[in-house]
Coordinates of C-alpha atoms in Angstrom, one line a residue:
Chain C
X32 CA -31.1 -2.3 -48.1
X33 CA -29.8 -5.3 -49.9
X34 CA -30.6 -9.0 -50.3
X35 CA -28.7 -9.6 -47.0
X36 CA -31.1 -10.3 -44.1
X37 CA -31.1 -7.8 -41.3
X38 CA -28.8 -8.3 -38.4
X39 CA -31.7 -8.5 -36.0
X40 CA -35.4 -8.8 -36.7
X41 CA -38.4 -9.4 -34.6
X42 CA -41.8 -10.4 -36.1
X43 CA -44.8 -9.9 -33.9
X44 CA -43.1 -10.7 -30.7
X45 CA -45.0 -10.6 -27.4
X46 CA -44.5 -11.3 -23.8
X47 CA -46.8 -11.7 -20.8
X48 CA -45.9 -11.9 -17.1
X49 CA -48.7 -13.7 -15.3
X50 CA -51.8 -11.9 -16.4
X51 CA -50.0 -8.8 -17.5
X52 CA -49.3 -8.3 -21.2
X53 CA -46.0 -6.4 -21.2
X54 CA -45.5 -6.5 -25.0
X55 CA -47.7 -7.5 -27.9
X56 CA -47.1 -7.9 -31.6
X57 CA -43.9 -5.8 -31.9
X58 CA -41.8 -6.0 -35.1
X59 CA -38.5 -4.3 -35.6
X60 CA -35.5 -4.5 -37.8
X61 CA -31.9 -3.6 -37.1
X62 CA -29.3 -3.5 -39.9
X63 CA -25.6 -3.3 -39.7
X64 CA -24.3 0.3 -39.8
X65 CA -27.8 1.6 -38.9
X66 CA -29.4 2.9 -35.7
X67 CA -32.9 1.8 -34.8
X68 CA -34.4 3.9 -32.0
X69 CA -37.0 2.4 -29.7
X70 CA -39.1 5.2 -28.2
X71 CA -41.7 5.0 -25.5
X72 CA -42.8 6.5 -22.2
X73 CA -42.5 4.6 -18.9
X74 CA -44.4 1.4 -19.0
X75 CA -44.4 1.3 -22.8
X76 CA -42.6 -2.1 -22.9
X77 CA -39.1 -0.9 -23.7
X78 CA -37.5 -2.9 -21.0
X79 CA -39.3 -6.0 -21.9
X80 CA -38.2 -5.6 -25.5
X81 CA -34.6 -5.1 -24.5
X82 CA -34.8 -8.3 -22.3
X83 CA -36.1 -10.3 -25.3
X84 CA -33.4 -8.9 -27.6
X85 CA -30.6 -9.5 -25.1
X86 CA -31.7 -13.0 -24.4
X87 CA -32.9 -12.5 -20.8
X88 CA -36.5 -13.6 -21.7
X89 CA -37.6 -15.6 -24.7
X90 CA -40.7 -14.1 -26.3
X91 CA -44.0 -15.9 -25.7
X92 CA -45.2 -15.3 -29.3
X93 CA -43.7 -14.1 -32.5
X94 CA -40.3 -14.7 -34.0
X95 CA -36.8 -13.4 -33.2
X96 CA -34.3 -13.7 -36.1
X97 CA -30.6 -13.1 -36.1
X98 CA -29.0 -13.0 -39.6
X99 CA -32.4 -14.2 -40.9
X100 CA -32.4 -17.4 -38.8
X101 CA -34.9 -17.9 -36.0
X102 CA -33.2 -18.0 -32.6
X103 CA -34.3 -18.9 -29.1
X104 CA -31.7 -17.7 -26.5
X105 CA -31.5 -19.5 -23.2
X106 CA -29.6 -16.5 -21.7
X107 CA -27.6 -13.4 -22.3
X108 CA -24.4 -15.3 -22.8
X109 CA -25.9 -17.0 -25.9
X110 CA -27.0 -13.7 -27.3
X111 CA -23.5 -12.4 -26.7
X112 CA -22.0 -15.4 -28.5
X113 CA -24.0 -14.3 -31.6
X114 CA -22.6 -10.8 -31.2
X115 CA -25.5 -9.2 -29.6
X116 CA -24.2 -7.1 -26.7
X117 CA -26.4 -5.1 -24.3
X118 CA -25.2 -2.1 -22.3
X119 CA -27.6 -1.8 -19.4
X120 CA -28.2 1.5 -17.6
X121 CA -26.2 0.3 -14.5
X122 CA -23.4 -0.6 -16.9
X123 CA -22.0 -3.5 -15.0
X124 CA -18.9 -1.6 -14.1
X125 CA -17.1 -1.5 -10.7
X126 CA -16.5 2.2 -9.6
X127 CA -13.5 1.5 -7.4
X128 CA -11.7 -0.5 -10.1
X129 CA -9.5 1.1 -12.8
X130 CA -10.8 1.6 -16.3
X131 CA -8.5 -1.1 -17.8
X132 CA -9.5 -3.6 -15.0
X133 CA -13.1 -2.9 -15.7
X134 CA -12.7 -3.1 -19.4
X135 CA -11.5 -6.7 -19.3
X136 CA -13.5 -7.9 -16.2
X137 CA -14.6 -11.4 -16.7
X138 CA -12.5 -11.8 -20.0
X139 CA -9.0 -11.0 -18.8
X140 CA -6.2 -11.7 -21.2
X141 CA -3.5 -13.9 -19.7
X142 CA 0.0 -15.0 -20.4
X143 CA 2.1 -17.9 -19.1
X144 CA 0.7 -21.2 -18.1
X145 CA 0.0 -23.4 -15.1
X146 CA 0.5 -21.7 -11.7
X147 CA 2.3 -18.8 -13.5
X148 CA -0.7 -18.0 -15.6
X149 CA -1.3 -14.4 -15.0
X150 CA -3.4 -11.4 -16.0
X151 CA -1.5 -9.7 -18.9
X152 CA -1.7 -6.2 -17.5
X153 CA 0.5 -4.5 -20.1
X154 CA -1.7 -5.9 -22.9
X155 CA -4.9 -5.0 -21.0
X156 CA -3.8 -1.4 -20.5
X157 CA -2.6 -1.0 -24.1
X158 CA -5.7 -2.6 -25.6
X159 CA -8.1 -0.6 -23.4
X160 CA -6.3 2.6 -24.3
X161 CA -6.3 1.8 -28.0
X162 CA -9.9 0.8 -28.1
X163 CA -11.0 3.9 -26.3
X164 CA -8.9 6.0 -28.6
X165 CA -10.4 4.2 -31.7
X166 CA -13.9 5.2 -30.4
X167 CA -12.6 8.8 -30.0
X168 CA -12.9 8.6 -26.2
X169 CA -10.6 10.9 -24.4
X170 CA -9.8 9.2 -21.2
X171 CA -6.9 10.9 -19.5
X172 CA -5.6 7.8 -17.8
X173 CA -6.8 4.2 -18.0
X174 CA -5.5 3.7 -14.5
X175 CA -8.1 6.0 -12.9
X176 CA -11.0 4.3 -11.2
X177 CA -14.2 4.2 -13.2
X178 CA -15.9 6.0 -10.3
X179 CA -14.0 9.2 -11.3
X180 CA -15.5 9.2 -14.8
X181 CA -18.5 11.2 -15.7
X182 CA -21.7 9.4 -16.6
X183 CA -21.2 10.0 -20.3
X184 CA -17.6 8.7 -20.1
X185 CA -18.8 5.5 -18.3
X186 CA -21.4 4.9 -21.0
X187 CA -18.7 5.4 -23.6
X188 CA -16.3 2.9 -22.0
X189 CA -19.1 0.4 -21.8
X190 CA -19.8 0.8 -25.5
X191 CA -16.1 0.6 -26.4
X192 CA -15.9 -2.6 -24.3
X193 CA -18.8 -4.2 -26.1
X194 CA -17.3 -3.3 -29.5
X195 CA -13.9 -4.7 -28.5
X196 CA -15.5 -8.0 -27.5
X197 CA -16.9 -8.6 -30.9
X198 CA -20.4 -7.1 -30.7
X199 CA -22.1 -6.8 -34.1
X200 CA -25.3 -5.5 -32.6
X201 CA -25.3 -3.1 -29.6
X202 CA -28.4 -2.6 -27.5
X203 CA -28.3 0.5 -25.4
X204 CA -30.7 0.8 -22.6
X205 CA -31.5 4.5 -22.1
X206 CA -27.9 5.6 -22.3
X207 CA -28.7 9.3 -22.1
X208 CA -31.6 9.4 -19.7
X209 CA -29.6 10.2 -16.5
X210 CA -27.2 12.7 -18.3
X211 CA -27.1 16.4 -18.7
X212 CA -27.3 17.9 -22.2
X213 CA -23.6 18.1 -22.8
X214 CA -23.0 14.5 -21.5
X215 CA -25.8 13.2 -23.6
X216 CA -24.2 14.7 -26.6
X217 CA -21.0 12.9 -25.8
X218 CA -22.8 9.6 -25.7
X219 CA -24.7 10.3 -28.9
X220 CA -21.4 10.9 -30.7
X221 CA -20.2 7.4 -29.6
X222 CA -23.4 5.8 -30.8
X223 CA -22.7 7.4 -34.2
X224 CA -19.1 6.2 -34.0
X225 CA -20.3 2.6 -33.3
X226 CA -22.7 2.8 -36.2
X227 CA -19.9 4.1 -38.5
X228 CA -17.8 1.1 -37.5
X229 CA -20.6 -1.1 -38.9
X230 CA -22.5 -2.1 -35.9
X231 CA -26.2 -2.3 -35.8
X232 CA -27.4 -0.2 -32.8
X233 CA -30.7 -0.4 -30.9
X234 CA -31.0 2.8 -29.0
X235 CA -33.7 2.8 -26.4
X236 CA -34.8 6.2 -25.1
X237 CA -37.8 8.3 -24.1
X238 CA -36.3 11.4 -25.5
X239 CA -37.1 12.1 -29.2
X240 CA -34.6 14.9 -29.2
X241 CA -31.8 12.4 -28.5
X242 CA -33.2 9.8 -30.9
X243 CA -33.9 11.9 -34.0
X244 CA -30.4 13.2 -34.8
X245 CA -28.8 9.7 -34.6
X246 CA -31.6 7.4 -35.6
X247 CA -32.3 5.8 -39.0
X248 CA -35.5 4.0 -38.0
X249 CA -37.9 4.7 -35.2
X250 CA -40.1 2.2 -33.4
X251 CA -42.7 3.8 -31.1
X252 CA -44.1 1.8 -28.3
X253 CA -47.2 2.7 -26.2
X254 CA -48.6 0.5 -23.4
X255 CA -46.9 -2.6 -24.8
X256 CA -48.0 -2.1 -28.4
X257 CA -46.2 -0.8 -31.4
X258 CA -47.4 2.5 -32.8
X259 CA -45.4 1.7 -36.0
X260 CA -41.9 1.6 -37.3
X261 CA -40.8 4.6 -39.4
X262 CA -37.8 5.3 -41.5
X263 CA -36.3 8.8 -40.9
X264 CA -37.5 10.0 -44.3
X265 CA -41.1 9.3 -43.4
X266 CA -41.3 11.3 -40.2
X267 CA -40.2 14.6 -38.8
X268 CA -39.0 15.3 -35.2
X269 CA -42.2 17.2 -34.4
X270 CA -44.3 14.2 -35.6
X271 CA -42.2 11.9 -33.6
X272 CA -42.6 14.0 -30.4
X273 CA -46.3 14.3 -30.9
X274 CA -46.7 10.6 -31.6
X275 CA -44.6 9.7 -28.5
X276 CA -46.6 11.8 -26.1
X277 CA -49.9 10.7 -27.7
X278 CA -51.1 13.8 -29.7
X279 CA -54.4 14.3 -27.9
X280 CA -52.9 13.9 -24.5
X281 CA -50.3 16.6 -25.2
X282 CA -52.9 19.1 -26.3
X283 CA -54.9 18.4 -23.2
X284 CA -51.8 18.9 -21.1
X285 CA -51.0 22.2 -22.8
X286 CA -54.5 23.4 -22.1
X287 CA -54.3 22.3 -18.5
X288 CA -50.9 24.0 -17.9
X289 CA -52.1 27.2 -19.5
X290 CA -55.1 27.3 -17.1
X291 CA -52.9 26.6 -14.1
X292 CA -50.7 29.5 -15.2
X293 CA -53.6 31.9 -15.0
X294 CA -54.5 30.8 -11.5
X295 CA -50.9 30.9 -10.4
X296 CA -50.5 34.6 -11.3
X297 CA -52.5 35.6 -8.2
X298 CA -50.2 33.9 -5.8
Chain M
X59 CA -7.0 17.5 -29.0
X60 CA -3.7 16.0 -29.8
X61 CA -1.9 13.0 -28.3
X62 CA 0.7 15.4 -26.9
X63 CA -1.7 17.2 -24.6
X64 CA -3.3 14.0 -23.4
X65 CA 0.1 12.6 -22.4
X66 CA 1.0 15.8 -20.5
X67 CA -2.1 15.6 -18.4
X68 CA -1.3 12.0 -17.5
X69 CA 2.1 13.0 -16.4
X70 CA 0.7 15.9 -14.3
X71 CA -2.1 14.4 -12.3
X72 CA -1.7 10.7 -12.9
X73 CA 1.5 9.9 -11.1
X74 CA 0.8 11.8 -7.9
X75 CA -2.7 10.5 -7.7
X76 CA -1.6 7.0 -8.4
X77 CA 0.9 7.1 -5.6
X78 CA -1.7 8.5 -3.2
X79 CA -4.4 6.2 -4.2
X80 CA -2.4 3.2 -3.1
X81 CA -4.5 1.7 -0.2
X82 CA -1.4 0.9 1.9
X83 CA -0.2 4.5 2.1
X84 CA -1.9 5.2 5.4
X85 CA -0.4 2.1 6.9
X86 CA 3.1 2.9 5.7
X87 CA 2.9 6.4 7.2
X88 CA 1.4 5.0 10.4
X89 CA 4.2 2.3 10.7
X90 CA 6.9 5.0 10.3
X91 CA 5.3 7.2 13.0
X92 CA 4.8 4.3 15.4
X93 CA 8.4 3.1 14.9
X94 CA 9.9 6.5 15.3
X95 CA 7.9 7.0 18.5
X96 CA 8.9 3.8 20.3
X97 CA 12.4 3.9 18.9
X98 CA 12.8 7.3 20.7
X99 CA 11.4 5.8 23.9
X100 CA 13.5 2.6 24.1
X101 CA 16.9 1.6 22.8
X102 CA 16.0 -2.1 23.0
X103 CA 13.1 -1.5 20.6
X104 CA 15.3 -0.2 17.8
X105 CA 18.0 -2.9 18.3
X106 CA 18.1 -6.0 16.1
X107 CA 16.9 -8.1 19.0
X108 CA 14.1 -5.7 19.5
X109 CA 13.1 -5.9 15.9
X110 CA 13.1 -9.8 16.0
X111 CA 11.0 -9.5 19.1
X112 CA 8.2 -7.3 17.7
X113 CA 8.3 -9.1 14.3
X114 CA 7.2 -12.3 16.1
X115 CA 3.7 -11.2 17.1
X116 CA 3.4 -9.3 13.8
X117 CA 4.1 -12.5 11.8
X118 CA 1.3 -14.8 13.1
X119 CA -1.1 -11.9 13.1
X120 CA 0.1 -10.8 9.7
X121 CA -0.6 -14.2 8.1
X122 CA -4.2 -13.9 9.2
X123 CA -4.6 -10.2 8.5
X124 CA -3.4 -10.8 4.9
X125 CA -6.0 -13.6 4.3
X126 CA -8.7 -11.6 6.1
X127 CA -7.8 -8.6 3.9
X128 CA -8.3 -10.6 0.7
X129 CA -11.7 -11.7 2.0
X130 CA -12.6 -8.1 3.0
X131 CA -11.6 -6.9 -0.5
X132 CA -14.0 -9.6 -1.7
X133 CA -16.7 -8.0 0.3
X134 CA -17.1 -10.4 3.2
X135 CA -16.1 -10.9 6.9
X136 CA -15.0 -13.9 8.7
X137 CA -15.5 -13.7 12.5
X138 CA -14.7 -17.4 12.9
X139 CA -11.1 -17.1 11.7
X140 CA -9.7 -16.5 15.2
X141 CA -11.4 -19.4 16.9
X142 CA -10.5 -21.6 13.9
X143 CA -6.7 -21.2 14.8
X144 CA -7.6 -22.7 18.1
X145 CA -9.7 -25.5 16.5
X146 CA -6.9 -26.5 14.2
X147 CA -4.3 -26.4 17.0
X148 CA -6.5 -28.5 19.2
X149 CA -7.0 -31.1 16.4
X150 CA -3.3 -31.3 15.8
X151 CA -2.3 -31.8 19.5
X152 CA -5.3 -34.1 20.3
X153 CA -4.7 -36.4 17.4
X154 CA -0.9 -36.5 18.0
X155 CA -1.0 -37.0 21.7
X156 CA -4.3 -38.8 22.4
X157 CA -4.5 -41.0 19.3
X158 CA -0.9 -41.5 18.5
X159 CA -1.0 -39.8 15.1
X160 CA 2.2 -38.6 13.4
X161 CA 2.3 -34.7 13.7
X162 CA 2.3 -34.3 9.9
X163 CA -0.8 -36.5 9.5
X164 CA -2.5 -34.7 12.4
X165 CA -1.7 -31.4 10.7
X166 CA -3.3 -32.6 7.4
X167 CA -6.4 -33.6 9.3
X168 CA -6.5 -30.1 10.8
X169 CA -6.1 -28.6 7.3
X170 CA -9.0 -30.7 6.0
X171 CA -11.3 -29.6 8.8
X172 CA -10.3 -26.0 8.4
X173 CA -11.0 -26.0 4.6
X174 CA -14.3 -27.7 5.3
X175 CA -15.3 -25.0 7.8
X176 CA -14.2 -22.4 5.3
X177 CA -16.1 -24.0 2.5
X178 CA -19.3 -24.2 4.6
X179 CA -19.0 -20.6 5.7
X180 CA -18.6 -19.6 2.1
X181 CA -21.4 -21.8 0.8
X182 CA -23.9 -20.6 3.4
X183 CA -23.0 -17.0 2.6
X184 CA -23.3 -17.2 -1.2
X185 CA -26.4 -19.4 -1.2
X186 CA -28.5 -17.7 1.5
X187 CA -27.2 -14.2 0.7
X188 CA -27.2 -13.6 4.5
X189 CA -24.5 -11.1 5.7
X190 CA -21.3 -13.0 6.3
X191 CA -21.0 -11.1 9.6
X192 CA -24.0 -13.1 10.9
X193 CA -23.1 -16.4 9.3
X194 CA -19.5 -16.4 10.6
X195 CA -20.6 -15.1 14.0
X196 CA -22.7 -18.3 14.1
X197 CA -19.8 -20.6 13.1
X198 CA -17.6 -18.7 15.5
X199 CA -19.8 -19.5 18.5
X200 CA -20.3 -23.1 17.3
X201 CA -16.5 -23.6 17.0
X202 CA -16.0 -22.0 20.4
X203 CA -18.5 -24.5 21.9
X204 CA -16.9 -27.5 20.2
X205 CA -13.4 -26.4 21.2
X206 CA -14.3 -26.3 24.9
X207 CA -16.8 -29.2 24.9
X208 CA -14.6 -31.7 23.1
X209 CA -11.4 -30.7 25.0
X210 CA -13.1 -31.1 28.3
X211 CA -14.7 -34.4 27.3
X212 CA -11.3 -35.8 26.2
X213 CA -9.0 -34.4 28.9
X214 CA -11.1 -33.2 31.7
X215 CA -9.2 -29.9 31.6
X216 CA -9.3 -26.9 29.2
X217 CA -6.1 -27.6 27.5
X218 CA -4.3 -30.4 25.6
X219 CA -0.5 -30.7 25.9
X220 CA 2.5 -32.9 25.4
X221 CA 3.0 -32.4 21.6
X222 CA 6.8 -32.6 22.1
X223 CA 6.7 -36.4 22.5
X224 CA 4.7 -37.0 19.3
X225 CA 6.2 -38.6 16.1
X226 CA 7.3 -36.0 13.6
X227 CA 7.3 -33.2 16.1
X228 CA 10.9 -32.1 15.5
X229 CA 10.6 -32.0 11.7
X230 CA 7.3 -30.1 11.8
X231 CA 8.7 -27.7 14.4
X232 CA 11.8 -27.0 12.2
X233 CA 9.6 -26.0 9.3
X234 CA 6.9 -24.0 11.1
X235 CA 8.0 -23.0 14.6
X236 CA 11.8 -22.8 14.8
X237 CA 14.1 -19.8 14.8
X238 CA 16.8 -19.0 12.3
X239 CA 19.9 -17.1 13.6
X240 CA 20.9 -14.1 11.5
X241 CA 23.9 -12.1 12.8
X242 CA 23.5 -13.6 16.3
X243 CA 19.8 -12.8 16.6
X244 CA 17.1 -15.5 16.4
X245 CA 14.3 -14.7 14.1
X246 CA 11.2 -16.9 14.1
X247 CA 10.6 -19.0 10.9
X248 CA 7.0 -17.7 11.1
X249 CA 8.3 -14.4 9.8
X250 CA 9.3 -16.1 6.5
X251 CA 5.9 -17.7 6.2
X252 CA 4.3 -14.3 6.8
X253 CA 6.4 -12.8 4.0
X254 CA 5.7 -15.7 1.7
X255 CA 1.9 -15.4 2.3
X256 CA 2.0 -11.6 1.8
X257 CA 3.9 -12.0 -1.5
X258 CA 1.6 -14.8 -2.7
X259 CA -1.5 -12.8 -1.8
X260 CA -0.2 -9.7 -3.5
X261 CA 0.6 -11.6 -6.6
X262 CA -2.8 -13.2 -6.8
X263 CA -4.5 -9.9 -6.1
X264 CA -2.6 -7.7 -8.5
X265 CA -1.4 -10.0 -11.2
X266 CA -4.0 -12.7 -11.8
X267 CA -7.5 -13.0 -13.1
X268 CA -8.6 -14.2 -9.7
X269 CA -7.4 -11.0 -8.2
X270 CA -9.5 -9.0 -10.7
X271 CA -12.5 -11.0 -9.6
X272 CA -11.8 -10.5 -5.9
X273 CA -11.9 -6.7 -6.4
X274 CA -15.0 -7.1 -8.5
X275 CA -17.1 -9.2 -6.2
X276 CA -16.3 -6.9 -3.4
X277 CA -16.9 -3.7 -5.4
X278 CA -20.2 -4.7 -6.9
X279 CA -21.3 -8.4 -6.7
X280 CA -24.1 -8.0 -9.2
X281 CA -22.2 -6.1 -11.8
X282 CA -19.4 -8.7 -11.5
X283 CA -21.8 -11.6 -12.2
X284 CA -23.3 -9.7 -15.1
X285 CA -20.0 -9.8 -17.0
X286 CA -19.4 -13.4 -16.2
X287 CA -17.2 -13.4 -13.1
X288 CA -17.7 -16.6 -11.1
X289 CA -18.7 -14.7 -8.0
X290 CA -19.8 -17.6 -5.9
X291 CA -16.7 -19.7 -6.5
X292 CA -14.5 -16.6 -5.8
X293 CA -16.1 -15.9 -2.5
X294 CA -16.1 -19.6 -1.3
X295 CA -12.4 -19.8 -2.2
X296 CA -11.7 -16.6 -0.2
X297 CA -13.4 -18.1 2.9
X298 CA -11.3 -21.3 2.4
X299 CA -8.2 -19.1 2.1
X300 CA -8.9 -17.5 5.5
X301 CA -9.5 -21.0 6.9
X302 CA -6.2 -22.2 5.4
X303 CA -4.4 -19.3 7.0
X304 CA -6.0 -20.1 10.3
X305 CA -4.7 -23.6 10.0
X306 CA -1.2 -22.4 9.3
X307 CA -1.2 -20.0 12.3
X308 CA -2.9 -22.6 14.6
X309 CA -0.2 -25.2 13.7
X310 CA 2.6 -22.7 14.1
X311 CA 1.4 -21.8 17.6
X312 CA 0.7 -25.4 18.6
X313 CA 4.2 -26.5 17.6
X314 CA 5.8 -23.5 19.3
X315 CA 4.0 -23.9 22.7
X316 CA 3.4 -27.7 22.4
X317 CA 0.0 -27.2 24.0
X318 CA -3.2 -25.5 23.1
X319 CA -5.8 -23.9 25.4
X320 CA -9.4 -24.6 24.5
X321 CA -10.1 -20.9 24.2
X322 CA -7.1 -20.2 21.9
X323 CA -7.6 -17.6 19.2
X324 CA -10.7 -16.2 20.9
X325 CA -11.0 -12.4 20.4
X326 CA -8.3 -12.4 17.7
X327 CA -10.9 -12.2 14.8
X328 CA -11.4 -8.4 15.4
X329 CA -7.7 -7.8 15.6
X330 CA -7.3 -9.3 12.1
X331 CA -10.0 -7.1 10.8
X332 CA -8.4 -4.0 12.5
X333 CA -5.0 -4.8 11.0
X334 CA -6.7 -5.1 7.5
X335 CA -8.5 -1.8 8.0
X336 CA -5.4 0.0 9.1
X337 CA -3.8 -1.5 6.0
X338 CA -6.4 0.3 3.8
X339 CA -9.2 -2.2 3.4
X340 CA -12.7 -0.7 3.1
X341 CA -15.3 -2.3 5.4
X342 CA -17.7 -2.2 2.4
X343 CA -15.3 -4.2 0.2
X344 CA -13.7 -3.8 -3.2
X345 CA -10.7 -1.9 -2.0
X346 CA -7.5 -2.7 0.0
X347 CA -4.2 -4.4 -0.2
X348 CA -2.4 -7.4 1.2
X349 CA 0.8 -5.5 1.8
X350 CA -1.2 -2.9 3.7
X351 CA -2.6 -5.6 6.0
X352 CA 0.9 -7.0 6.6
X353 CA 2.0 -3.5 7.5
X354 CA -1.0 -3.2 9.7
X355 CA 0.2 -6.3 11.5
X356 CA 3.7 -4.7 11.9
X357 CA 2.1 -1.6 13.6
X358 CA 0.4 -4.1 15.9
X359 CA 3.5 -6.0 16.8
X360 CA 5.4 -2.7 17.4
X361 CA 2.7 -1.4 19.7
X362 CA 2.3 -4.7 21.5
X363 CA 6.0 -5.0 22.4
X364 CA 6.9 -1.3 22.3
X365 CA 4.6 -0.5 25.2
X366 CA 6.5 -3.1 27.2
X367 CA 9.9 -1.9 26.1
X368 CA 9.0 1.7 27.0
X369 CA 8.1 0.5 30.5
X370 CA 4.5 1.3 30.4
X371 CA 1.6 -0.6 31.7
X372 CA 0.4 -3.1 29.0
X373 CA -3.2 -2.1 29.7
X374 CA -2.6 1.0 27.5
X375 CA -2.2 -1.3 24.5
X376 CA -5.9 -1.4 23.8
X377 CA -6.2 2.3 24.0
X378 CA -3.4 2.7 21.6
X379 CA -5.0 0.2 19.2
X380 CA -8.4 2.0 19.2
X381 CA -6.7 5.4 18.5
X382 CA -4.6 3.9 15.7
X383 CA -7.7 2.3 14.1
X384 CA -9.6 5.6 14.2
X385 CA -6.7 7.6 12.8
X386 CA -5.9 5.1 10.1
X387 CA -9.6 4.9 8.9
X388 CA -9.8 8.7 8.8
X389 CA -6.5 9.1 7.0
X390 CA -7.5 6.4 4.5
X391 CA -10.8 8.1 3.8
X392 CA -9.3 11.5 3.2
X393 CA -6.7 10.1 0.8
X394 CA -9.3 8.1 -1.1
X395 CA -11.6 11.1 -1.4
X396 CA -8.8 13.2 -2.8
X397 CA -7.7 10.6 -5.2
X398 CA -11.1 9.8 -6.5
X399 CA -12.9 13.1 -6.6
X400 CA -15.0 13.2 -9.7
X401 CA -13.4 15.1 -12.5
X402 CA -15.4 16.1 -15.6

């Protein structure tokens, strides 16, 4: 958009595990205040790409740049220190613990010193409530256990937590895949909210209907390779869907299903 | 949506649920029922002397139950905790009577051994990822063998005695095993230690970062690590805490009786776990309370002495215990389900 380098950029990254090439020659850019969607079917290499971005695996080839500088992360903590936070599908939240305890788990605010150093519970409750409200998340009571929240609410709390702890880029691993239509809508709203707060978002999904309304750029993966990166203006939802399923395969499937339907009518 | 409607909902459902969700609720109700029952059966039971009497077994058990509860909330068991009270008592009496050590120095040696055993238990559990049930069952049997073998080798019998004549006995006894007279009734000092341990454990659990980590490693170890909780250190320290509590109880009992049997503490390990479970701890970890475990120990003390006061055969104690455990576990589960049912 401007002379400023993108928040995150990969140039031709690839990764192999043993003899299996999981990802090859993938380039993507993520800019502040924009949502880049990564679309692909199972086994397309989405998880490998997330793990490279979040610092779990370094890429075998290609370059990974943050703010225009090449980086090589030794672990997720280093990525987090550069403001790249990942919300994995399992969320790293403890169901039996309250929302505010989860919100600050591992980074608890304290007051006092020496043996009297203690968890500042009043501040934790207040900040958790404020941050959730700032994201427009309607949690009735931050004292309720996370286990009582719906799937969409949990995703939202995890996103709010990442934002609070200074994330500039947010990597969301299939945040809508296990959710119903309504819940997925809730999460998409928070993705948009994070974007509006100036974060760069990487939204990984296999559902073009979730990706299209919220995305600014779309990277399509198939069998570990990039099928190209498109700006929203360059592609329609129908084209995206067709590309994702592999156009020819979808037509074949439609044909197959139609024939099955004819046979089925005699049953 | 306005702030007003949100706050109303908090006031409606939050307060009641928050009260019910407290893990120690079941134990409190149980303690009231058990007290009312035995108080109606025996006048001695409800007298001040009676209270001092049943608080005594509750206190030593309570110190252990609270430490074991912390460990269970952290997702692990320690079956060697009971036998370790025997080991530390034997070390204290043996060093003081056979090797002429000062009682305080002998106690320090016992503490060092206990913390080492706790550390090794913890280290093996976090490094091998074996279930702590198995690991501590192993250390339980090994300690049991050492207690018997070493005692027999040194004394030719299955007990060591004569602590009264050792240097420093009187001062150590005054701190750990004496009685204080309140209104004409002697209360054991151990009761104060038990209250102190419960208060300290509750403070750590509810008010410190470490407490947050204990709930987290017991609730979901992997998720806790993912957000940077030092899970291994937390668990090892919990094992060392139970070992430290075993040392405290072992020392209290050794100073009180001035002798220790080689099989001391044997079979107590399950009673600690039962008290913790009655107090609201989940067997699967991540949930429970130190106060609950302390109240679980009170129920225990009341049943232990109450059956005698009521003039029944003490054999019924075990039956009572089993029934109490089942009821408490069921009640806890119902309460938790109600408090945590998923709301959309």
